[in-house]
Amino acid sequence: MLNTRGVPNLEMVKKCFPDEQQLVKMKAIVECYEEIPCNPCSTVCPTNAIVIGDDINSIPKVYFDKCIGCGLCVVACPGLAIMMSKIEGEKVRFRIPYEFLPLPKPKDIWNAINREGEVIGTASIEKVITSPKQDKTVVLEVLVDYSLFYQFITVRCPDE
Amino acid sequence: MIKTELLIIGGGPAGLAASLAAAEAGVSSIVVDRNQSFGGQLIKQTHKFFGSEKQYAKTRGINIAKKMIEDTHKYENLITLLCDTTVLGVYPDLVATCLKDDKYYKIKAQAVIVATGAYEKTLAFENNDLPGIYGAGAVQTLMNVYGIKPGNKIIMVGSGNIGLIVSYQLLQAGIKVEAVLEAAPRIGGYKVHAAKLRRYGIPIITSRTVLKAHGEKALEGITTIALNENWEMVAGSEEYYEADALCLAVGLSPLSNIFGMLNVEMKYIPELGGLVPVLRDNYMTSVENIYACGDVAGIEEASSAIVEGRLAGFYAANGLKRSLDDKEINDCKKQLQLLRCGPTGEKIRSGLEKRGEGNA
Amino acid sequence: MRIKHHPILDFPEKQKIAFYFQNKKVYGYEGDTIASALHALGVKELSLSVPLQRPRGFYCAIGNCSSCKMIVDGVPNVKTCVTPLKEGMNIRVQTDKGFLYD
């Protein structure tokens, strides 16, 4: 699936998430499935929650109890493969990297999109976070229904 | 006759890194580039780079170029940058003839580093000469350097890193990519690049290639065809796609013409992109004081070009001033080893083994 | 065809430049190459191949392939993809191998 269509299967995706009990706080979900020479996520992490080690081809290992949800890795990842996630009852709060125009505004309702690019529901835009340190990678904080938990990956403007 | 210690031909990541390393070792260099600006292909790369900190990981290519050029300004007395300067030839006495502003110059060097990079390959199919069919780099240049949309309906051929990255950049420029076609049965580039495209619903179709392009004065559409496990075309599997731009990301080949003038020993290695110079451990070619680094020595990523350039710069400087910083050399070698030791480094490792001679 | 807003890059407004294509007055911008300015105007056919007179446009856009050659101010075989656009330039589609025209 990953090698022929560019999409991981559900089992691979679930392995990137911690136990749901740990998601009472924002945690980093690192969807890095391939051994490629790359390690900015681990070098930028202030608490050593993401470990790659000397061989920079190693797949990052996330220590969720050390992750403080700062989101530096979301912006550092050149593959835009990291997002943050927090369960809030019937909803899930995500922080995703976004590098397109137009940008949404807080309170907008956009389409929730899965890894195949399909519309799976709606996402309400909570925050649009920009800062010079992010170097043009915008971070969107969105709320989606809990039923979309493992499927959600990004948002798209409903007019498109 | 302009005199210099080191002449570096090509001001991309490898050439710039070489000039900085040589300057650190106290050797002066002139870096020439035929383009209007320095940075080589970095000036079109809007994405953040991979690798590790020493290769500017998580920095956008365009900013890596700016940083490297800024760094050369710190060595004003040692590094001279000459853009709009085309090297016409390099002679056995290490005199290079150049064209700048319609004037002819001669530069006499004690050592030369060739860092001329690569050019885009093309694909053979009926009507592949129609306007509207571009190399992936051309599309990237048009969008990211000149701010112009290459077309409205684009199809990308090739799912290596370049094909996947340029497709994403097309999306960022507001252009719909209809599909990415890949002749092989697997996606060629990093899966994270492919994942970004799939989120935007762009289909990546493996085992399919272009059979024919259609259009009278310019491209209007293409017919694609499936390939079986033996890379043979499957009759009856033709499909037509409407498109006003076709982007071919089918590989790069070293721009190694200069070596021909110097009788440098070359080998044809498909894994390295084509004709490459045989290099010794110190990046020197078979001809004394002629070095090579970056894509011209074998197609790889920009991260490797930066490290190779650094090594070639140190070695060329050592050839002139006998001062090698072993710690720096070993650090660079370790960086290259890490970049190449994983599964994605198989091609380059295999190519370098076939090329033989040194470990460069 | 020109990109005004981009999520990563800035494309500031530039000085307009008048030039001639096939003897018709048209406009490009400071910083354009001849080929990029023509592409922005929707012109894709830059030359005709010899001898079959097939339409040709640019391919590599960085001066390697020579597909983009045109007659610029009377001089043939100019690689328009790497030649900066200048005010008043006279650009024509090249249909032969190139001669020193009047």
Coordinates of C-alpha atoms in Angstrom, one line a residue:
Chain A
M1 CA 0.0 0.0 0.0
L2 CA 2.6 2.5 1.1
N3 CA 5.0 1.6 -1.7
T4 CA 2.5 1.5 -4.5
R5 CA -0.1 4.1 -3.5
G6 CA 1.7 6.3 -1.0
V7 CA -0.9 5.5 1.8
P8 CA -0.2 3.6 5.0
N9 CA -2.8 1.0 6.2
L10 CA -4.8 1.5 9.4
E11 CA -2.5 -0.9 11.3
M12 CA 0.6 1.2 10.5
V13 CA -1.2 4.4 11.4
K14 CA -2.4 3.1 14.8
K15 CA 1.1 2.1 15.7
C16 CA 2.1 5.8 15.7
F17 CA -0.5 6.7 18.3
P18 CA 0.0 6.1 22.1
D19 CA -2.7 4.5 24.3
E20 CA -5.7 6.9 24.2
Q21 CA -5.4 7.5 28.0
Q22 CA -2.1 9.3 27.3
L23 CA -3.9 11.7 24.9
V24 CA -5.3 13.8 27.7
K25 CA -2.5 16.1 26.7
M26 CA -1.2 17.1 23.2
K27 CA 1.2 14.5 22.0
A28 CA 3.3 14.2 18.8
I29 CA 2.2 11.6 16.3
V30 CA 5.1 10.9 14.0
E31 CA 4.1 9.1 10.8
C32 CA 7.5 8.2 9.5
Y33 CA 7.4 4.7 8.1
E34 CA 10.5 4.6 5.9
E35 CA 14.2 4.6 6.8
I36 CA 15.5 7.8 5.2
P37 CA 18.5 9.9 6.2
C38 CA 16.8 12.6 8.3
N39 CA 16.7 13.6 11.9
P40 CA 15.5 17.2 12.6
C41 CA 12.6 16.0 14.7
S42 CA 14.9 14.4 17.2
T43 CA 17.4 17.3 17.3
V44 CA 14.7 19.9 17.8
C45 CA 12.9 18.1 20.6
P46 CA 13.6 19.8 23.9
T47 CA 12.9 16.8 26.1
N48 CA 14.4 14.0 24.0
A49 CA 11.0 12.5 23.5
I50 CA 11.8 11.7 19.9
V51 CA 14.9 9.5 19.5
I52 CA 16.7 8.6 16.3
G53 CA 20.2 7.9 17.4
D54 CA 23.5 7.9 15.6
D55 CA 22.2 6.2 12.5
I56 CA 20.1 9.0 11.1
N57 CA 18.2 6.5 8.9
S58 CA 16.5 5.0 11.9
I59 CA 12.8 5.4 12.2
P60 CA 12.1 7.9 15.0
K61 CA 10.9 6.4 18.3
V62 CA 8.5 8.5 20.4
Y63 CA 8.5 8.4 24.2
F64 CA 5.1 9.8 24.9
D65 CA 5.6 10.3 28.6
K66 CA 8.4 12.7 27.8
C67 CA 6.5 14.6 25.1
I68 CA 5.3 18.0 26.3
G69 CA 3.3 18.8 23.2
C70 CA 5.4 21.9 22.2
G71 CA 5.0 21.2 18.5
L72 CA 8.5 22.1 17.5
C73 CA 8.8 18.7 15.6
V74 CA 5.6 19.5 13.6
V75 CA 7.3 22.4 12.0
A76 CA 10.8 20.9 11.8
C77 CA 9.8 17.8 9.9
P78 CA 10.7 18.3 6.2
G79 CA 8.2 15.6 5.2
L80 CA 5.3 17.3 7.1
A81 CA 4.8 13.9 8.6
I82 CA 4.2 14.9 12.2
M83 CA 1.0 16.2 13.8
M84 CA -0.2 16.7 17.5
S85 CA -3.3 15.1 18.9
K86 CA -5.4 15.4 22.1
I87 CA -8.7 13.7 22.9
E88 CA -11.4 15.9 24.4
G89 CA -14.4 13.8 25.1
E90 CA -16.4 13.5 21.9
K91 CA -13.9 15.5 19.9
V92 CA -10.2 15.3 19.0
R93 CA -8.0 18.3 18.8
F94 CA -5.3 18.2 16.2
R95 CA -2.4 20.5 15.3
I96 CA -1.3 19.9 11.7
P97 CA 1.3 21.5 9.5
Y98 CA -0.2 23.5 6.6
E99 CA 1.6 25.1 3.6
F100 CA -1.1 26.3 1.3
L101 CA -3.2 29.3 0.4
P102 CA -5.8 30.4 1.2
L103 CA -5.5 30.0 4.9
P104 CA -8.6 29.4 7.0
K105 CA -9.7 31.7 9.7
P106 CA -10.6 30.7 13.3
K107 CA -14.3 29.6 13.5
D108 CA -14.3 28.4 9.8
I109 CA -15.7 25.0 9.1
W110 CA -13.5 23.1 6.6
N111 CA -13.6 19.6 5.2
A112 CA -11.8 16.9 7.2
I113 CA -9.6 14.8 4.9
N114 CA -8.2 11.3 5.2
R115 CA -4.8 10.0 3.9
E116 CA -6.3 9.2 0.5
G117 CA -7.5 12.7 0.0
E118 CA -11.2 11.9 0.6
V119 CA -13.6 14.1 2.5
I120 CA -14.6 12.3 5.7
G121 CA -16.5 14.9 7.6
T122 CA -15.9 18.5 8.9
A123 CA -13.2 20.1 10.9
S124 CA -13.7 23.3 12.9
I125 CA -10.7 25.6 12.7
E126 CA -9.7 26.7 16.2
K127 CA -6.4 28.5 15.7
V128 CA -4.1 29.5 12.8
I129 CA -0.7 29.6 14.3
T130 CA 2.1 31.5 12.4
S131 CA 5.4 32.7 13.6
P132 CA 8.8 33.6 11.9
K133 CA 10.4 30.6 13.6
Q134 CA 8.0 28.3 11.7
D135 CA 9.5 29.5 8.5
K136 CA 6.2 29.7 6.5
T137 CA 4.9 26.4 7.8
V138 CA 1.5 27.3 9.4
V139 CA 0.1 25.2 12.2
L140 CA -3.6 24.8 12.2
E141 CA -5.4 23.7 15.4
V142 CA -8.6 22.0 14.5
L143 CA -11.4 20.0 16.2
V144 CA -12.9 16.9 14.6
D145 CA -15.4 14.3 15.7
Y146 CA -13.9 11.4 17.7
S147 CA -15.2 9.0 15.1
L148 CA -12.6 10.4 12.6
F149 CA -9.7 9.9 15.0
Y150 CA -7.4 7.5 13.0
Q151 CA -8.6 8.7 9.6
F152 CA -8.0 12.4 9.9
I153 CA -4.8 13.9 8.4
T154 CA -5.6 17.3 7.0
V155 CA -8.2 19.9 6.1
R156 CA -9.3 21.4 2.8
C157 CA -11.4 24.4 1.9
P158 CA -15.0 23.4 1.2
D159 CA -15.2 25.6 -2.0
E160 CA -12.5 23.6 -3.8
Chain B
M1 CA 45.2 36.5 -17.5
I2 CA 43.5 36.2 -14.2
K3 CA 45.4 34.1 -11.7
T4 CA 44.0 32.1 -8.8
E5 CA 45.0 29.3 -6.5
L6 CA 41.7 27.4 -7.0
L7 CA 39.1 27.6 -9.7
I8 CA 35.7 26.2 -8.9
I9 CA 33.5 25.6 -11.9
G10 CA 29.9 25.7 -10.7
G11 CA 28.4 27.7 -7.9
G12 CA 25.7 25.3 -6.6
P13 CA 25.8 23.6 -3.2
A14 CA 28.9 21.6 -4.0
G15 CA 30.9 24.5 -5.5
L16 CA 30.0 26.9 -2.7
A17 CA 30.8 24.3 0.0
A18 CA 34.2 23.7 -1.7
S19 CA 35.0 27.4 -1.7
L20 CA 34.1 27.7 2.0
A21 CA 36.3 24.7 2.9
A22 CA 39.2 26.0 0.8
A23 CA 38.9 29.4 2.5
E24 CA 38.9 27.8 6.0
A25 CA 42.2 26.1 4.9
G26 CA 43.5 29.5 3.8
V27 CA 43.3 28.9 0.0
S28 CA 41.8 31.5 -2.3
S29 CA 39.3 30.5 -5.0
I30 CA 37.3 32.0 -7.8
V31 CA 33.8 30.4 -8.2
V32 CA 32.3 30.8 -11.7
D33 CA 28.7 30.1 -12.6
R34 CA 27.0 30.6 -16.0
N35 CA 23.7 31.6 -14.3
Q36 CA 22.6 35.1 -13.1
S37 CA 22.8 34.0 -9.4
F38 CA 24.6 31.5 -7.3
G39 CA 23.0 28.5 -5.5
G40 CA 22.5 26.1 -8.4
Q41 CA 19.3 24.2 -8.1
L42 CA 18.9 25.3 -4.5
I43 CA 17.3 28.5 -5.6
K44 CA 14.1 26.7 -6.7
Q45 CA 13.8 24.4 -3.7
T46 CA 11.0 25.8 -1.6
H47 CA 10.8 22.6 0.6
K48 CA 12.7 21.9 3.8
F49 CA 15.7 19.7 3.4
F50 CA 16.3 16.3 5.0
G51 CA 19.6 15.0 6.2
S52 CA 21.1 16.2 9.5
E53 CA 22.0 19.6 11.0
K54 CA 25.3 19.8 9.3
Q55 CA 23.6 19.6 5.9
Y56 CA 21.1 22.3 6.9
A57 CA 18.2 19.9 7.6
K58 CA 14.8 21.6 8.1
T59 CA 16.0 24.6 6.2
R60 CA 14.3 25.5 2.9
G61 CA 16.6 25.0 -0.1
I62 CA 16.2 28.7 -1.1
N63 CA 17.5 29.7 2.4
I64 CA 20.4 27.2 2.3
A65 CA 21.5 29.0 -0.9
K66 CA 21.2 32.4 0.8
K67 CA 23.1 31.2 3.9
M68 CA 25.9 29.7 1.9
I69 CA 26.4 32.8 -0.3
E70 CA 26.3 35.0 2.9
D71 CA 29.0 32.7 4.3
T72 CA 31.2 33.3 1.3
H73 CA 31.0 37.0 2.0
K74 CA 32.7 36.4 5.3
Y75 CA 35.8 35.3 3.3
E76 CA 35.8 38.4 1.0
N77 CA 39.6 38.3 0.6
L78 CA 39.6 34.6 -0.3
I79 CA 36.5 33.9 -2.3
T80 CA 35.5 35.6 -5.5
L81 CA 32.1 34.9 -7.0
L82 CA 31.7 35.4 -10.7
C83 CA 28.2 34.9 -12.1
D84 CA 27.0 35.2 -15.7
T85 CA 30.3 33.5 -16.5
T86 CA 30.4 30.5 -18.8
V87 CA 33.5 28.3 -18.8
L88 CA 34.1 27.6 -22.5
G89 CA 37.0 25.2 -22.0
V90 CA 39.7 24.0 -19.6
Y91 CA 43.1 23.2 -20.9
P92 CA 45.8 20.8 -19.7
D93 CA 47.8 23.7 -18.3
L94 CA 44.8 24.5 -16.1
V95 CA 43.9 27.6 -18.0
A96 CA 40.1 28.1 -18.2
T97 CA 38.6 30.3 -20.9
C98 CA 35.4 32.1 -20.0
L99 CA 32.8 34.2 -21.5
K100 CA 31.3 37.0 -19.4
D101 CA 29.3 40.0 -20.8
D102 CA 30.4 39.1 -24.3
K103 CA 34.0 39.4 -23.3
Y104 CA 36.5 36.6 -23.3
Y105 CA 38.7 35.9 -20.2
K106 CA 41.4 33.5 -19.3
I107 CA 41.9 32.2 -15.8
K108 CA 45.0 30.4 -14.8
A109 CA 44.5 28.1 -11.7
Q110 CA 46.8 25.9 -9.7
A111 CA 43.9 23.5 -9.1
V112 CA 40.4 23.1 -10.5
I113 CA 37.3 21.7 -8.9
V114 CA 34.5 20.8 -11.4
A115 CA 31.1 21.1 -9.7
T116 CA 28.9 21.6 -12.7
G117 CA 26.0 19.5 -11.6
A118 CA 23.6 17.7 -13.9
Y119 CA 20.9 18.1 -16.6
E120 CA 17.5 16.5 -17.0
K121 CA 16.9 13.4 -19.0
T122 CA 14.0 13.1 -21.4
L123 CA 11.7 10.3 -22.4
A124 CA 11.2 8.9 -25.9
F125 CA 7.6 8.7 -27.1
E126 CA 5.7 9.9 -30.1
N127 CA 5.4 13.7 -30.2
N128 CA 7.6 14.3 -27.2
D129 CA 8.8 17.5 -28.9
L130 CA 5.5 19.3 -28.5
P131 CA 5.5 22.6 -26.6
G132 CA 4.0 22.0 -23.2
I133 CA 6.3 19.1 -22.4
Y134 CA 8.9 20.2 -19.8
G135 CA 11.5 18.7 -17.6
A136 CA 10.5 18.8 -13.9
G137 CA 13.3 21.3 -13.2
A138 CA 11.9 23.6 -15.9
V139 CA 8.5 23.6 -14.2
Q140 CA 10.1 24.3 -10.9
T141 CA 12.2 27.2 -12.4
L142 CA 9.1 28.7 -14.0
M143 CA 7.0 28.6 -10.8
N144 CA 9.6 29.3 -8.1
V145 CA 12.0 31.6 -9.8
Y146 CA 9.8 33.5 -12.3
G147 CA 6.5 33.2 -10.5
I148 CA 4.7 31.9 -13.6
K149 CA 2.2 28.9 -13.8
P150 CA 3.5 26.3 -16.2
G151 CA -0.1 25.2 -17.1
N152 CA -3.5 24.6 -15.7
K153 CA -3.8 20.8 -16.0
I154 CA -0.5 19.0 -15.4
I155 CA 0.5 15.4 -15.4
M156 CA 3.8 14.4 -13.8
V157 CA 5.8 11.4 -15.1
G158 CA 8.2 9.9 -12.6
S159 CA 7.7 9.3 -8.9
G160 CA 11.2 9.8 -7.7
N161 CA 11.9 12.6 -5.2
I162 CA 12.0 15.3 -7.9
G163 CA 8.7 14.2 -9.4
L164 CA 7.0 14.0 -6.0
I165 CA 8.4 17.3 -4.7
V166 CA 7.7 19.3 -7.9
S167 CA 4.1 17.9 -7.8
Y168 CA 3.6 19.2 -4.3
Q169 CA 5.1 22.6 -5.3
L170 CA 2.7 22.7 -8.3
L171 CA -0.1 22.3 -5.7
Q172 CA 1.3 25.1 -3.7
A173 CA 1.3 27.3 -6.8
G174 CA -2.4 26.7 -7.2
I175 CA -2.1 24.2 -10.1
K176 CA -4.0 20.9 -10.2
V177 CA -1.8 17.9 -10.8
E178 CA -4.0 15.3 -12.5
A179 CA -1.8 12.3 -11.8
V180 CA 1.7 11.1 -11.1
L181 CA 2.7 8.3 -13.4
E182 CA 5.4 5.8 -12.5
A183 CA 6.7 3.2 -14.9
A184 CA 8.1 1.0 -12.1
P185 CA 5.8 -1.1 -9.9
R186 CA 6.7 1.0 -6.8
I187 CA 6.9 4.6 -5.9
G188 CA 10.5 5.7 -6.3
G189 CA 10.9 8.6 -3.9
Y190 CA 10.5 9.1 -0.1
K191 CA 7.0 7.9 1.0
V192 CA 6.5 11.1 3.1
H193 CA 6.6 13.1 -0.2
A194 CA 4.1 10.7 -1.7
A195 CA 1.9 10.9 1.4
K196 CA 1.6 14.7 1.0
L197 CA 0.3 14.3 -2.5
R198 CA -2.2 11.6 -1.6
R199 CA -3.7 13.9 1.1
Y200 CA -4.6 16.2 -1.8
G201 CA -6.2 13.4 -3.7
I202 CA -3.5 13.2 -6.4
P203 CA -3.4 9.7 -7.7
I204 CA 0.0 8.0 -8.0
I205 CA -0.3 5.4 -10.7
T206 CA 2.4 2.8 -10.8
S207 CA 3.3 0.5 -13.7
R208 CA 2.1 3.1 -16.2
T209 CA 3.9 5.4 -18.7
V210 CA 3.3 7.8 -21.5
L211 CA 2.8 6.2 -24.9
K212 CA 2.0 9.3 -27.0
A213 CA 1.4 13.0 -26.7
H214 CA -1.3 14.7 -28.7
G215 CA -1.7 18.3 -29.9
E216 CA -1.4 20.4 -33.0
K217 CA 0.6 23.5 -31.9
A218 CA 1.0 22.6 -28.3
L219 CA 0.2 19.7 -25.9
E220 CA -3.5 18.9 -25.5
G221 CA -3.4 15.5 -24.0
I222 CA -1.5 12.2 -23.6
T223 CA -2.2 8.5 -24.0
T224 CA -0.8 6.4 -21.3
I225 CA -0.2 2.6 -21.2
A226 CA 0.3 0.0 -18.5
L227 CA 3.5 -1.9 -18.2
N228 CA 3.7 -5.5 -17.0
E229 CA 6.3 -7.1 -14.7
N230 CA 8.7 -7.4 -17.6
W231 CA 8.4 -3.7 -18.5
E232 CA 6.4 -4.6 -21.6
M233 CA 3.5 -2.5 -22.7
V234 CA 0.1 -4.1 -22.1
A235 CA -2.0 -3.9 -25.3
G236 CA -5.5 -2.6 -24.7
S237 CA -4.6 -0.7 -21.5
E238 CA -4.4 2.7 -23.2
E239 CA -6.0 5.6 -21.4
Y240 CA -6.3 9.2 -22.5
Y241 CA -5.7 12.2 -20.2
E242 CA -6.3 15.8 -21.1
A243 CA -3.4 18.0 -20.1
D244 CA -1.8 21.3 -21.2
A245 CA 1.5 20.5 -19.5
L246 CA 3.4 17.3 -19.1
C247 CA 6.3 17.2 -16.7
L248 CA 9.1 14.6 -17.1
A249 CA 10.9 13.8 -13.9
V250 CA 12.8 10.9 -15.3
G251 CA 16.3 11.3 -13.9
L252 CA 19.4 13.4 -14.1
S253 CA 22.7 13.0 -15.9
P254 CA 26.0 14.6 -15.0
L255 CA 27.1 17.7 -17.0
S256 CA 30.5 16.2 -17.6
N257 CA 31.5 17.8 -20.9
I258 CA 34.5 19.6 -19.4
F259 CA 36.3 16.4 -18.5
G260 CA 36.5 15.5 -22.2
M261 CA 38.9 18.3 -22.9
L262 CA 41.2 17.1 -20.2
N263 CA 41.5 13.4 -20.9
V264 CA 40.0 12.6 -17.5
E265 CA 39.3 8.9 -17.1
M266 CA 35.5 8.4 -17.2
K267 CA 33.2 5.5 -16.7
Y268 CA 29.6 5.0 -17.7
I269 CA 27.7 4.0 -14.5
P270 CA 23.9 4.0 -14.8
E271 CA 23.4 4.1 -11.0
L272 CA 25.3 7.4 -11.0
G273 CA 23.3 8.9 -13.8
G274 CA 25.7 8.3 -16.8
L275 CA 29.3 9.3 -17.6
V276 CA 31.2 10.1 -14.4
P277 CA 34.9 10.8 -13.7
V278 CA 36.8 8.1 -11.9
L279 CA 37.8 9.6 -8.6
R280 CA 40.5 8.9 -6.0
D281 CA 39.9 9.1 -2.2
N282 CA 40.7 12.8 -2.3
Y283 CA 38.1 13.6 -5.0
M284 CA 40.9 14.1 -7.6
T285 CA 40.3 12.8 -11.1
S286 CA 42.9 10.8 -13.0
V287 CA 44.4 14.2 -14.0
E288 CA 46.6 15.9 -11.4
N289 CA 44.9 18.8 -9.7
I290 CA 41.6 18.4 -11.4
Y291 CA 38.9 17.5 -8.8
A292 CA 35.2 16.7 -9.1
C293 CA 32.3 16.8 -6.6
G294 CA 28.5 17.0 -6.4
D295 CA 26.1 15.7 -9.0
V296 CA 28.7 15.8 -11.8
A297 CA 30.5 13.0 -9.9
G298 CA 27.3 11.0 -9.5
I299 CA 23.7 11.9 -9.1
E300 CA 22.7 12.2 -5.4
E301 CA 20.9 14.6 -3.1
A302 CA 21.9 18.2 -2.3
S303 CA 22.9 17.2 1.2
S304 CA 25.6 14.9 -0.2
A305 CA 26.7 17.5 -2.7
I306 CA 27.3 19.9 0.2
V307 CA 29.5 17.4 2.1
E308 CA 31.3 16.3 -1.1
G309 CA 32.0 19.9 -2.0
R310 CA 33.5 20.5 1.5
L311 CA 35.7 17.4 1.2
A312 CA 36.9 18.4 -2.3
G313 CA 37.6 21.9 -1.1
F314 CA 39.7 20.6 1.8
Y315 CA 41.6 18.2 -0.4
A316 CA 42.3 20.7 -3.2
A317 CA 43.5 23.1 -0.6
N318 CA 45.8 20.5 0.9
G319 CA 47.2 19.8 -2.5
L320 CA 48.3 23.4 -2.6
K321 CA 49.2 24.2 1.0
R322 CA 49.8 20.9 2.7
S323 CA 47.4 21.5 5.6
L324 CA 44.7 18.9 6.1
D325 CA 42.4 19.1 9.1
D326 CA 41.9 15.4 9.8
K327 CA 39.1 16.0 12.3
E328 CA 37.1 17.9 9.7
I329 CA 37.8 15.3 7.0
N330 CA 36.7 12.4 9.2
D331 CA 33.6 14.3 10.3
C332 CA 32.6 14.9 6.6
K333 CA 33.2 11.3 5.7
K334 CA 31.1 10.2 8.6
Q335 CA 28.3 12.5 7.4
L336 CA 28.4 10.9 3.9
Q337 CA 28.4 7.5 5.4
L338 CA 25.3 8.2 7.4
L339 CA 23.5 9.8 4.4
R340 CA 24.3 6.7 2.3
C341 CA 24.1 3.7 4.7
G342 CA 20.3 3.3 4.8
P343 CA 18.0 1.6 2.3
T344 CA 17.7 4.8 0.2
G345 CA 21.5 4.9 -0.3
E346 CA 21.6 1.5 -2.1
K347 CA 21.8 3.0 -5.6
I348 CA 24.6 5.4 -4.8
R349 CA 26.6 2.7 -2.9
S350 CA 26.2 0.3 -5.8
G351 CA 27.2 3.0 -8.3
L352 CA 30.3 4.0 -6.4
E353 CA 31.4 0.4 -6.0
K354 CA 31.0 -0.1 -9.8
R355 CA 33.0 3.0 -10.5
G356 CA 35.8 1.8 -8.3
E357 CA 39.1 3.6 -7.7
G358 CA 38.8 5.6 -4.5
N359 CA 36.2 5.8 -1.8
A360 CA 35.1 9.3 -2.8
Chain C
M1 CA -0.6 32.8 -15.6
R2 CA 1.4 34.8 -13.1
I3 CA 1.5 33.8 -9.5
K4 CA 0.6 36.6 -7.1
H5 CA 0.2 34.9 -3.8
H6 CA 2.3 31.9 -2.7
P7 CA 2.5 30.2 0.7
I8 CA 6.3 30.2 0.7
L9 CA 7.6 32.7 -1.8
D10 CA 7.0 36.4 -2.2
F11 CA 6.4 37.7 -5.7
P12 CA 6.5 41.5 -5.4
E13 CA 5.1 43.8 -8.1
K14 CA 7.8 44.5 -10.6
Q15 CA 8.5 47.1 -13.3
K16 CA 6.6 46.5 -16.6
I17 CA 8.7 46.1 -19.7
A18 CA 7.5 46.6 -23.3
F19 CA 8.9 44.4 -26.0
Y20 CA 7.9 43.1 -29.5
F21 CA 6.9 39.6 -30.3
Q22 CA 6.3 38.9 -34.0
N23 CA 6.2 42.7 -34.5
K24 CA 3.4 43.1 -32.0
K25 CA 3.9 45.2 -28.8
V26 CA 3.5 43.1 -25.7
Y27 CA 4.6 43.4 -22.0
G28 CA 6.7 41.4 -19.6
Y29 CA 8.2 42.3 -16.2
E30 CA 11.6 43.1 -14.8
G31 CA 13.3 39.8 -13.9
D32 CA 11.7 37.8 -16.7
T33 CA 13.6 35.9 -19.2
I34 CA 12.3 36.1 -22.8
A35 CA 10.9 32.6 -22.6
S36 CA 9.2 33.1 -19.2
A37 CA 7.7 36.4 -20.4
L38 CA 6.3 34.7 -23.5
H39 CA 5.0 31.8 -21.5
A40 CA 3.1 34.2 -19.2
L41 CA 1.6 35.7 -22.4
G42 CA 0.4 32.2 -23.4
V43 CA 3.0 31.9 -26.2
K44 CA 4.2 28.3 -26.3
E45 CA 5.6 28.0 -29.8
L46 CA 9.0 29.5 -29.8
S47 CA 10.5 28.0 -33.0
L48 CA 9.8 25.6 -35.8
S49 CA 12.0 22.6 -36.2
V50 CA 14.1 22.1 -39.4
P51 CA 13.2 20.6 -41.8
L52 CA 9.8 19.3 -40.6
Q53 CA 8.7 22.7 -39.2
R54 CA 7.2 21.1 -36.1
P55 CA 6.3 23.5 -33.3
R56 CA 8.9 23.7 -30.5
G57 CA 8.8 25.3 -27.0
F58 CA 11.2 25.2 -24.1
Y59 CA 12.1 22.0 -22.3
C60 CA 14.8 22.5 -19.6
A61 CA 14.5 26.2 -18.9
I62 CA 18.1 26.5 -17.7
G63 CA 20.1 26.7 -20.9
N64 CA 21.0 23.1 -21.6
C65 CA 18.7 21.8 -24.3
S66 CA 18.5 24.7 -26.8
S67 CA 14.9 23.9 -27.5
C68 CA 13.9 27.6 -26.8
K69 CA 16.0 29.2 -29.4
M70 CA 14.6 32.3 -31.1
I71 CA 15.7 35.4 -33.1
V72 CA 16.4 38.2 -30.7
D73 CA 17.1 41.7 -32.2
G74 CA 18.1 40.0 -35.4
V75 CA 20.4 37.5 -33.9
P76 CA 19.3 33.8 -34.3
N77 CA 19.8 30.8 -32.0
V78 CA 19.5 32.8 -28.8
K79 CA 18.6 30.6 -25.8
T80 CA 15.6 32.6 -24.6
C81 CA 15.2 30.7 -21.4
V82 CA 18.4 32.2 -19.9
T83 CA 18.3 35.6 -21.7
P84 CA 17.0 38.4 -19.5
L85 CA 14.1 40.4 -21.1
K86 CA 15.1 44.0 -21.9
E87 CA 12.9 47.0 -22.9
G88 CA 12.3 47.2 -26.6
M89 CA 13.6 43.7 -27.5
N90 CA 12.4 42.4 -30.9
I91 CA 11.6 38.7 -30.6
R92 CA 10.7 36.5 -33.5
V93 CA 9.9 32.8 -33.9
Q94 CA 12.9 31.1 -35.6
T95 CA 11.9 28.8 -38.5
D96 CA 15.3 28.0 -40.0
K97 CA 18.8 27.1 -38.8
G98 CA 19.6 30.7 -38.3
F99 CA 21.5 33.1 -40.5
L100 CA 22.9 36.6 -40.0
Y101 CA 19.7 38.3 -41.0
D102 CA 19.8 42.0 -42.1

